[in-house]
């Protein structure tokens, strides 16, 4: 077949990437807004239509379920054939599919259950309590993070050298207890999906050969975000008979804190050689000035795979830089600019406010409310993570598989039915002693309990059994609807006085809708209900399931990855905030913070504003702030400085194309003024940044060069004005 339609509308580098010889490994360095998703999809289209590859010959890895679904939809339209059996999805979903296909070889039962983060937290907490590990000295979340981090690096408890580190020794102890627990209860956590899949292939050569020969082409999106075990998973699948096609951008590697290894994309040229590197540098998103500033910033990073973005769309407006007196003025300015944009006909959802820390959202929310502008916090609690949905899915899971101990513990007394902790402990003890699941243990001990406890537990057993019988032959949506009614969840949340808006009940109704819309893939190793359970558990979109229409978008820069907006406000560009104080201890962290700033800037399509405040309230203290180093790294030729022309401290009007000047405000009855450099006998040189009170009781806030910020009483401080 002629490839002309496939490459139609692609630039030369995109065409080269799509039509590259299928006997070649490839690294596609795809800059922000360069059309990488289209290239990836069209590559698969080319392999199937021009090279006569079957969709079953191809493995495509994405980083979100949303991206996987979009790819499936595009491919289905392009290929005009069913692609239900094609191996396309996230690392976790593909690993899950592999384990479901070969559970026995992976030392699992066919009915193994997946642990989500909340379930994992509860198990770790319980194990720490039962084994005398003080959660006051060792935080549960810290232990949970330790377990997952080591799994991401492919390390089991026996692989970790604790040395003389007592805290680390305790963490390894809990990790070992945890691994024994999940194994005994036929559970697999998120990180464990990859570990077990890798071990499955590594320890079973015939199975490894099967998949190496099955997948002629392995395509991986967002390769810069892979962690150690994900990299090893791709590496073990690769042999001399198949080829990898990796798409990524080291300049957008921003997840080092959760295990991503930027060096993975840099190792490709050695581990998968020979490999062809193609750079996608033409940007279809942003203006020339935004790209010029972003290129200049990211060029400060060392050891990067060099590329420089460009566009044919023109220079556009300069990037606005606003220096606010404090965070409230910053918020007032940003929101007033959005109000102006809205009055001029722009939709609110075209405007985004990006910040380094979630805590920064509050003042912007307050200002948006004052201006009566609708807004939405992006990346809020995902649909399947909401408590009422997890409760409902707990019933679905237990009815589908009564051996699901995690689901049992969640719903056994919810809604409340008089089954107390004492009864649950007896069930657990019997389960442990007799090596059986909690539901069967309940049946075994129900007759031995006091009358009241026995009646309550018997009622629960009967409820599960009757729901199982009544829903056996129903469609998935009918089954979910029946379960919601018979379990009592609908009536419980209908009477929930804390849910005044009825959102929880609406979410349960939406669950029925979700089950109606669920499309079970042809040839799936699981039945329809199991597939829906897997969807709910593996959902990792990281996005709110609500529409963005007519709402200003507020989010962290991390959450903004992969998104774009016509108008972007990147706020809080101050030292110790962006770059973060927690991330400045070593050069590699500064590089990642710079990449994060780069990602934030390249979300903007037409208009970009960078803002910072001279002082900011953080953790109950007023801090005198310095401009972020990232602002200083952007050439002034790309910038348009905004000056506050009002004499007051609140937003009244701003004039563009002038330099920002800071007025020093003198205290009312003192020789000291804000901005004065003073010398203290103990703390040395410092600058007065704030004051409170008057007369002999006046307190001065001074930012000392070596001692940091201090509050001193002026009459006792014996300060010398320098």
mmCIF file of N, CA and C in Angstrom, residues 603-687:
data_model
loop_
_atom_site.group_PDB
_atom_site.id
_atom_site.type_symbol
_atom_site.label_atom_id
_atom_site.label_comp_id
_atom_site.label_asym_id
_atom_site.label_seq_id
_atom_site.Cartn_x
_atom_site.Cartn_y
_atom_site.Cartn_z
ATOM 1 N N UNK A 603 3.381 25.028 28.342
ATOM 2 C CA UNK A 603 1.939 24.735 28.295
ATOM 3 C C UNK A 603 1.192 25.868 27.594
ATOM 4 N N UNK A 604 1.824 27.047 27.519
ATOM 5 C CA UNK A 604 1.160 28.248 26.998
ATOM 6 C C UNK A 604 1.175 28.263 25.474
ATOM 7 N N UNK A 605 0.043 28.567 24.887
ATOM 8 C CA UNK A 605 -0.082 28.636 23.433
ATOM 9 C C UNK A 605 0.102 30.057 22.913
ATOM 10 N N UNK A 606 -0.590 31.024 23.510
ATOM 11 C CA UNK A 606 -0.587 32.395 22.998
ATOM 12 C C UNK A 606 -0.056 33.419 23.995
ATOM 13 N N UNK A 607 -0.395 33.257 25.258
ATOM 14 C CA UNK A 607 -0.051 34.258 26.267
ATOM 15 C C UNK A 607 0.518 33.572 27.503
ATOM 16 N N UNK A 608 1.657 34.096 27.987
ATOM 17 C CA UNK A 608 2.296 33.550 29.183
ATOM 18 C C UNK A 608 2.657 34.693 30.113
ATOM 19 N N UNK A 609 2.290 34.552 31.375
ATOM 20 C CA UNK A 609 2.652 35.510 32.413
ATOM 21 C C UNK A 609 3.410 34.789 33.515
ATOM 22 N N UNK A 610 4.552 35.344 33.914
ATOM 23 C CA UNK A 610 5.349 34.825 35.020
ATOM 24 C C UNK A 610 5.228 35.811 36.173
ATOM 25 N N UNK A 611 4.893 35.338 37.358
ATOM 26 C CA UNK A 611 4.722 36.259 38.477
ATOM 27 C C UNK A 611 5.482 35.797 39.706
ATOM 28 N N UNK A 612 5.819 36.765 40.539
ATOM 29 C CA UNK A 612 6.486 36.475 41.808
ATOM 30 C C UNK A 612 6.142 37.574 42.799
ATOM 31 N N UNK A 613 6.338 37.288 44.089
ATOM 32 C CA UNK A 613 6.003 38.237 45.144
ATOM 33 C C UNK A 613 7.243 38.602 45.943
ATOM 34 N N UNK A 614 7.280 39.857 46.403
ATOM 35 C CA UNK A 614 8.408 40.322 47.207
ATOM 36 C C UNK A 614 8.389 39.704 48.593
ATOM 37 N N UNK A 615 7.215 39.523 49.135
ATOM 38 C CA UNK A 615 7.095 38.823 50.422
ATOM 39 C C UNK A 615 5.897 37.876 50.344
ATOM 40 N N UNK A 616 5.946 36.828 51.108
ATOM 41 C CA UNK A 616 4.920 35.790 51.028
ATOM 42 C C UNK A 616 4.753 35.142 52.395
ATOM 43 N N UNK A 617 3.530 34.843 52.758
ATOM 44 C CA UNK A 617 3.255 34.138 54.008
ATOM 45 C C UNK A 617 3.369 32.643 53.753
ATOM 46 N N UNK A 618 4.299 32.020 54.423
ATOM 47 C CA UNK A 618 4.496 30.582 54.311
ATOM 48 C C UNK A 618 4.591 29.989 55.704
ATOM 49 N N UNK A 619 3.754 28.981 55.956
ATOM 50 C CA UNK A 619 3.787 28.259 57.230
ATOM 51 C C UNK A 619 3.646 29.210 58.421
ATOM 52 N N UNK A 620 2.772 30.222 58.262
ATOM 53 C CA UNK A 620 2.488 31.145 59.353
ATOM 54 C C UNK A 620 3.479 32.271 59.504
ATOM 55 N N UNK A 621 4.507 32.322 58.659
ATOM 56 C CA UNK A 621 5.512 33.383 58.733
ATOM 57 C C UNK A 621 5.531 34.188 57.446
ATOM 58 N N UNK A 622 5.832 35.476 57.584
ATOM 59 C CA UNK A 622 6.024 36.310 56.411
ATOM 60 C C UNK A 622 7.479 36.234 55.996
ATOM 61 N N UNK A 623 7.704 35.790 54.770
ATOM 62 C CA UNK A 623 9.057 35.564 54.256
ATOM 63 C C UNK A 623 9.375 36.589 53.177
ATOM 64 N N UNK A 624 10.532 37.193 53.275
ATOM 65 C CA UNK A 624 11.026 38.085 52.239
ATOM 66 C C UNK A 624 11.622 37.231 51.123
ATOM 67 N N UNK A 625 11.127 37.394 49.921
ATOM 68 C CA UNK A 625 11.474 36.492 48.832
ATOM 69 C C UNK A 625 12.426 37.109 47.822
ATOM 70 N N UNK A 626 13.286 36.274 47.267
ATOM 71 C CA UNK A 626 14.121 36.669 46.147
ATOM 72 C C UNK A 626 13.553 36.079 44.863
ATOM 73 N N UNK A 627 13.731 36.784 43.763
ATOM 74 C CA UNK A 627 13.291 36.270 42.475
ATOM 75 C C UNK A 627 13.880 34.883 42.227
ATOM 76 N N UNK A 628 13.120 34.039 41.593
ATOM 77 C CA UNK A 628 13.632 32.734 41.199
ATOM 78 C C UNK A 628 14.813 32.885 40.251
ATOM 79 N N UNK A 629 15.793 32.017 40.401
ATOM 80 C CA UNK A 629 16.939 32.012 39.486
ATOM 81 C C UNK A 629 16.482 31.797 38.050
ATOM 82 N N UNK A 630 15.324 31.117 37.884
ATOM 83 C CA UNK A 630 14.839 30.825 36.537
ATOM 84 C C UNK A 630 14.428 32.092 35.797
ATOM 85 N N UNK A 631 13.928 33.090 36.528
ATOM 86 C CA UNK A 631 13.595 34.366 35.899
ATOM 87 C C UNK A 631 14.849 35.053 35.369
ATOM 88 N N UNK A 632 15.923 34.958 36.146
ATOM 89 C CA UNK A 632 17.184 35.591 35.743
ATOM 90 C C UNK A 632 17.814 34.891 34.549
ATOM 91 N N UNK A 633 17.432 33.633 34.307
ATOM 92 C CA UNK A 633 18.026 32.856 33.214
ATOM 93 C C UNK A 633 17.330 33.065 31.877
ATOM 94 N N UNK A 634 16.227 33.811 31.899
ATOM 95 C CA UNK A 634 15.501 34.094 30.660
ATOM 96 C C UNK A 634 15.954 35.452 30.123
ATOM 97 N N UNK A 635 16.445 35.530 28.898
ATOM 98 C CA UNK A 635 16.885 36.826 28.341
ATOM 99 C C UNK A 635 15.759 37.853 28.370
ATOM 100 N N UNK A 636 16.097 39.093 28.735
ATOM 101 C CA UNK A 636 15.099 40.157 28.875
ATOM 102 C C UNK A 636 14.413 40.494 27.552
ATOM 103 N N UNK A 637 15.045 40.129 26.419
ATOM 104 C CA UNK A 637 14.450 40.428 25.116
ATOM 105 C C UNK A 637 13.115 39.718 24.904
ATOM 106 N N UNK A 638 12.857 38.648 25.695
ATOM 107 C CA UNK A 638 11.600 37.914 25.578
ATOM 108 C C UNK A 638 10.554 38.397 26.587
ATOM 109 N N UNK A 639 10.920 39.347 27.458
ATOM 110 C CA UNK A 639 10.094 39.677 28.605
ATOM 111 C C UNK A 639 9.517 41.079 28.530
ATOM 112 N N UNK A 640 8.352 41.231 29.099
ATOM 113 C CA UNK A 640 7.661 42.500 29.217
ATOM 114 C C UNK A 640 7.322 42.712 30.688
ATOM 115 N N UNK A 641 8.021 43.634 31.356
ATOM 116 C CA UNK A 641 7.846 43.853 32.780
ATOM 117 C C UNK A 641 6.625 44.717 33.048
ATOM 118 N N UNK A 642 5.877 44.336 34.087
ATOM 119 C CA UNK A 642 4.663 45.046 34.492
ATOM 120 C C UNK A 642 4.948 45.807 35.770
ATOM 121 N N UNK A 643 4.581 47.100 35.788
ATOM 122 C CA UNK A 643 4.817 47.940 36.961
ATOM 123 C C UNK A 643 3.501 48.323 37.605
ATOM 124 N N UNK A 644 3.441 48.200 38.907
ATOM 125 C CA UNK A 644 2.287 48.646 39.664
ATOM 126 C C UNK A 644 2.365 50.152 39.838
ATOM 127 N N UNK A 645 1.409 50.846 39.235
ATOM 128 C CA UNK A 645 1.406 52.298 39.286
ATOM 129 C C UNK A 645 0.582 52.853 40.425
ATOM 130 N N UNK A 646 -0.117 51.984 41.156
ATOM 131 C CA UNK A 646 -0.927 52.467 42.271
ATOM 132 C C UNK A 646 -0.040 52.766 43.450
ATOM 133 N N UNK A 647 -0.371 53.651 44.243
ATOM 134 C CA UNK A 647 0.418 53.972 45.420
ATOM 135 C C UNK A 647 0.160 53.033 46.558
ATOM 136 N N UNK A 648 -0.936 52.286 46.494
ATOM 137 C CA UNK A 648 -1.317 51.440 47.595
ATOM 138 C C UNK A 648 -0.806 50.028 47.463
ATOM 139 N N UNK A 649 -1.238 49.215 48.383
ATOM 140 C CA UNK A 649 -0.778 47.839 48.414
ATOM 141 C C UNK A 649 -1.722 46.884 47.718
ATOM 142 N N UNK A 650 -2.854 47.352 47.227
ATOM 143 C CA UNK A 650 -3.787 46.472 46.548
ATOM 144 C C UNK A 650 -3.829 46.792 45.069
ATOM 145 N N UNK A 651 -4.367 45.886 44.306
ATOM 146 C CA UNK A 651 -4.426 46.040 42.859
ATOM 147 C C UNK A 651 -5.363 47.177 42.465
ATOM 148 N N UNK A 652 -4.856 48.131 41.726
ATOM 149 C CA UNK A 652 -5.686 49.199 41.193
ATOM 150 C C UNK A 652 -5.452 49.416 39.704
ATOM 151 N N UNK A 653 -4.344 49.117 39.206
ATOM 152 C CA UNK A 653 -4.053 49.301 37.790
ATOM 153 C C UNK A 653 -2.580 49.109 37.517
ATOM 154 N N UNK A 654 -2.248 48.589 36.352
ATOM 155 C CA UNK A 654 -0.869 48.262 36.016
ATOM 156 C C UNK A 654 -0.523 48.810 34.660
ATOM 157 N N UNK A 655 0.685 49.248 34.539
ATOM 158 C CA UNK A 655 1.174 49.783 33.281
ATOM 159 C C UNK A 655 2.231 48.847 32.722
ATOM 160 N N UNK A 656 2.187 48.589 31.440
ATOM 161 C CA UNK A 656 3.105 47.651 30.817
ATOM 162 C C UNK A 656 4.308 48.338 30.181
ATOM 163 N N UNK A 657 5.341 47.556 29.911
ATOM 164 C CA UNK A 657 6.544 48.005 29.210
ATOM 165 C C UNK A 657 7.394 48.977 30.012
ATOM 166 N N UNK A 658 7.461 48.797 31.305
ATOM 167 C CA UNK A 658 8.336 49.574 32.174
ATOM 168 C C UNK A 658 9.050 48.635 33.108
ATOM 169 N N UNK A 659 10.123 49.139 33.709
ATOM 170 C CA UNK A 659 10.853 48.325 34.667
ATOM 171 C C UNK A 659 10.201 48.415 36.041
ATOM 172 N N UNK A 660 10.245 47.333 36.773
ATOM 173 C CA UNK A 660 9.678 47.306 38.102
ATOM 174 C C UNK A 660 10.619 48.002 39.078
ATOM 175 N N UNK A 661 10.112 48.917 39.873
ATOM 176 C CA UNK A 661 10.913 49.537 40.916
ATOM 177 C C UNK A 661 10.235 49.317 42.257
ATOM 178 N N UNK A 662 11.010 49.046 43.299
ATOM 179 C CA UNK A 662 10.489 48.790 44.615
ATOM 180 C C UNK A 662 10.631 50.030 45.493
ATOM 181 N N UNK A 663 9.514 50.539 46.066
ATOM 182 C CA UNK A 663 9.548 51.636 47.008
ATOM 183 C C UNK A 663 9.847 51.111 48.399
ATOM 184 N N UNK A 664 10.697 51.785 49.162
ATOM 185 C CA UNK A 664 10.954 51.441 50.536
ATOM 186 C C UNK A 664 9.971 52.196 51.418
ATOM 187 N N UNK A 665 9.241 51.483 52.235
ATOM 188 C CA UNK A 665 8.212 52.069 53.070
ATOM 189 C C UNK A 665 8.742 52.258 54.473
ATOM 190 N N UNK A 666 8.813 53.486 54.951
ATOM 191 C CA UNK A 666 9.342 53.770 56.272
ATOM 192 C C UNK A 666 8.322 53.455 57.351
ATOM 193 N N UNK A 667 8.778 52.922 58.474
ATOM 194 C CA UNK A 667 7.895 52.721 59.606
ATOM 195 C C UNK A 667 7.486 54.074 60.159
ATOM 196 N N UNK A 668 6.315 54.119 60.806
ATOM 197 C CA UNK A 668 5.696 55.391 61.136
ATOM 198 C C UNK A 668 6.426 56.208 62.186
ATOM 199 N N UNK A 669 7.025 55.607 63.160
ATOM 200 C CA UNK A 669 7.647 56.355 64.250
ATOM 201 C C UNK A 669 8.992 55.756 64.618
ATOM 202 N N UNK A 670 9.794 55.450 63.681
ATOM 203 C CA UNK A 670 11.061 54.781 63.946
ATOM 204 C C UNK A 670 12.123 55.281 62.981
ATOM 205 N N UNK A 671 13.374 55.126 63.392
ATOM 206 C CA UNK A 671 14.491 55.476 62.512
ATOM 207 C C UNK A 671 14.710 54.405 61.452
ATOM 208 N N UNK A 672 14.059 53.225 61.672
ATOM 209 C CA UNK A 672 14.239 52.111 60.747
ATOM 210 C C UNK A 672 13.194 52.141 59.642
ATOM 211 N N UNK A 673 13.605 51.678 58.472
ATOM 212 C CA UNK A 673 12.710 51.588 57.320
ATOM 213 C C UNK A 673 12.841 50.223 56.663
ATOM 214 N N UNK A 674 11.751 49.748 56.055
ATOM 215 C CA UNK A 674 11.814 48.533 55.265
ATOM 216 C C UNK A 674 12.793 48.741 54.123
ATOM 217 N N UNK A 675 13.710 47.825 53.993
ATOM 218 C CA UNK A 675 14.752 47.950 52.984
ATOM 219 C C UNK A 675 16.092 48.376 53.547
ATOM 220 N N UNK A 676 16.093 48.906 54.809
ATOM 221 C CA UNK A 676 17.362 49.275 55.441
ATOM 222 C C UNK A 676 18.242 48.056 55.671
ATOM 223 N N UNK A 677 19.518 48.198 55.373
ATOM 224 C CA UNK A 677 20.502 47.186 55.734
ATOM 225 C C UNK A 677 21.031 47.521 57.125
ATOM 226 N N UNK A 678 20.971 46.543 58.031
ATOM 227 C CA UNK A 678 21.396 46.773 59.414
ATOM 228 C C UNK A 678 22.394 45.703 59.825
ATOM 229 N N UNK A 679 23.118 45.992 60.933
ATOM 230 C CA UNK A 679 24.100 45.052 61.452
ATOM 231 C C UNK A 679 23.766 44.718 62.885
ATOM 232 N N UNK A 680 23.776 43.419 63.218
ATOM 233 C CA UNK A 680 23.512 42.929 64.558
ATOM 234 C C UNK A 680 24.778 42.278 65.102
ATOM 235 N N UNK A 681 25.032 42.464 66.388
ATOM 236 C CA UNK A 681 26.269 41.974 66.990
ATOM 237 C C UNK A 681 26.437 40.462 66.837
ATOM 238 N N UNK A 682 25.330 39.709 66.891
ATOM 239 C CA UNK A 682 25.399 38.249 66.814
ATOM 240 C C UNK A 682 25.103 37.723 65.408
ATOM 241 N N UNK A 683 24.074 38.279 64.759
ATOM 242 C CA UNK A 683 23.586 37.726 63.505
ATOM 243 C C UNK A 683 24.236 38.334 62.260
ATOM 244 N N UNK A 684 24.964 39.435 62.421
ATOM 245 C CA UNK A 684 25.639 40.046 61.287
ATOM 246 C C UNK A 684 24.735 40.945 60.468
ATOM 247 N N UNK A 685 25.010 41.026 59.142
ATOM 248 C CA UNK A 685 24.269 41.914 58.247
ATOM 249 C C UNK A 685 22.928 41.303 57.843
ATOM 250 N N UNK A 686 21.927 42.215 57.744
ATOM 251 C CA UNK A 686 20.612 41.768 57.299
ATOM 252 C C UNK A 686 19.792 42.932 56.770
ATOM 253 N N UNK A 687 18.668 42.597 56.124
ATOM 254 C CA UNK A 687 17.780 43.599 55.546
ATOM 255 C C UNK A 687 16.431 43.564 56.250
#
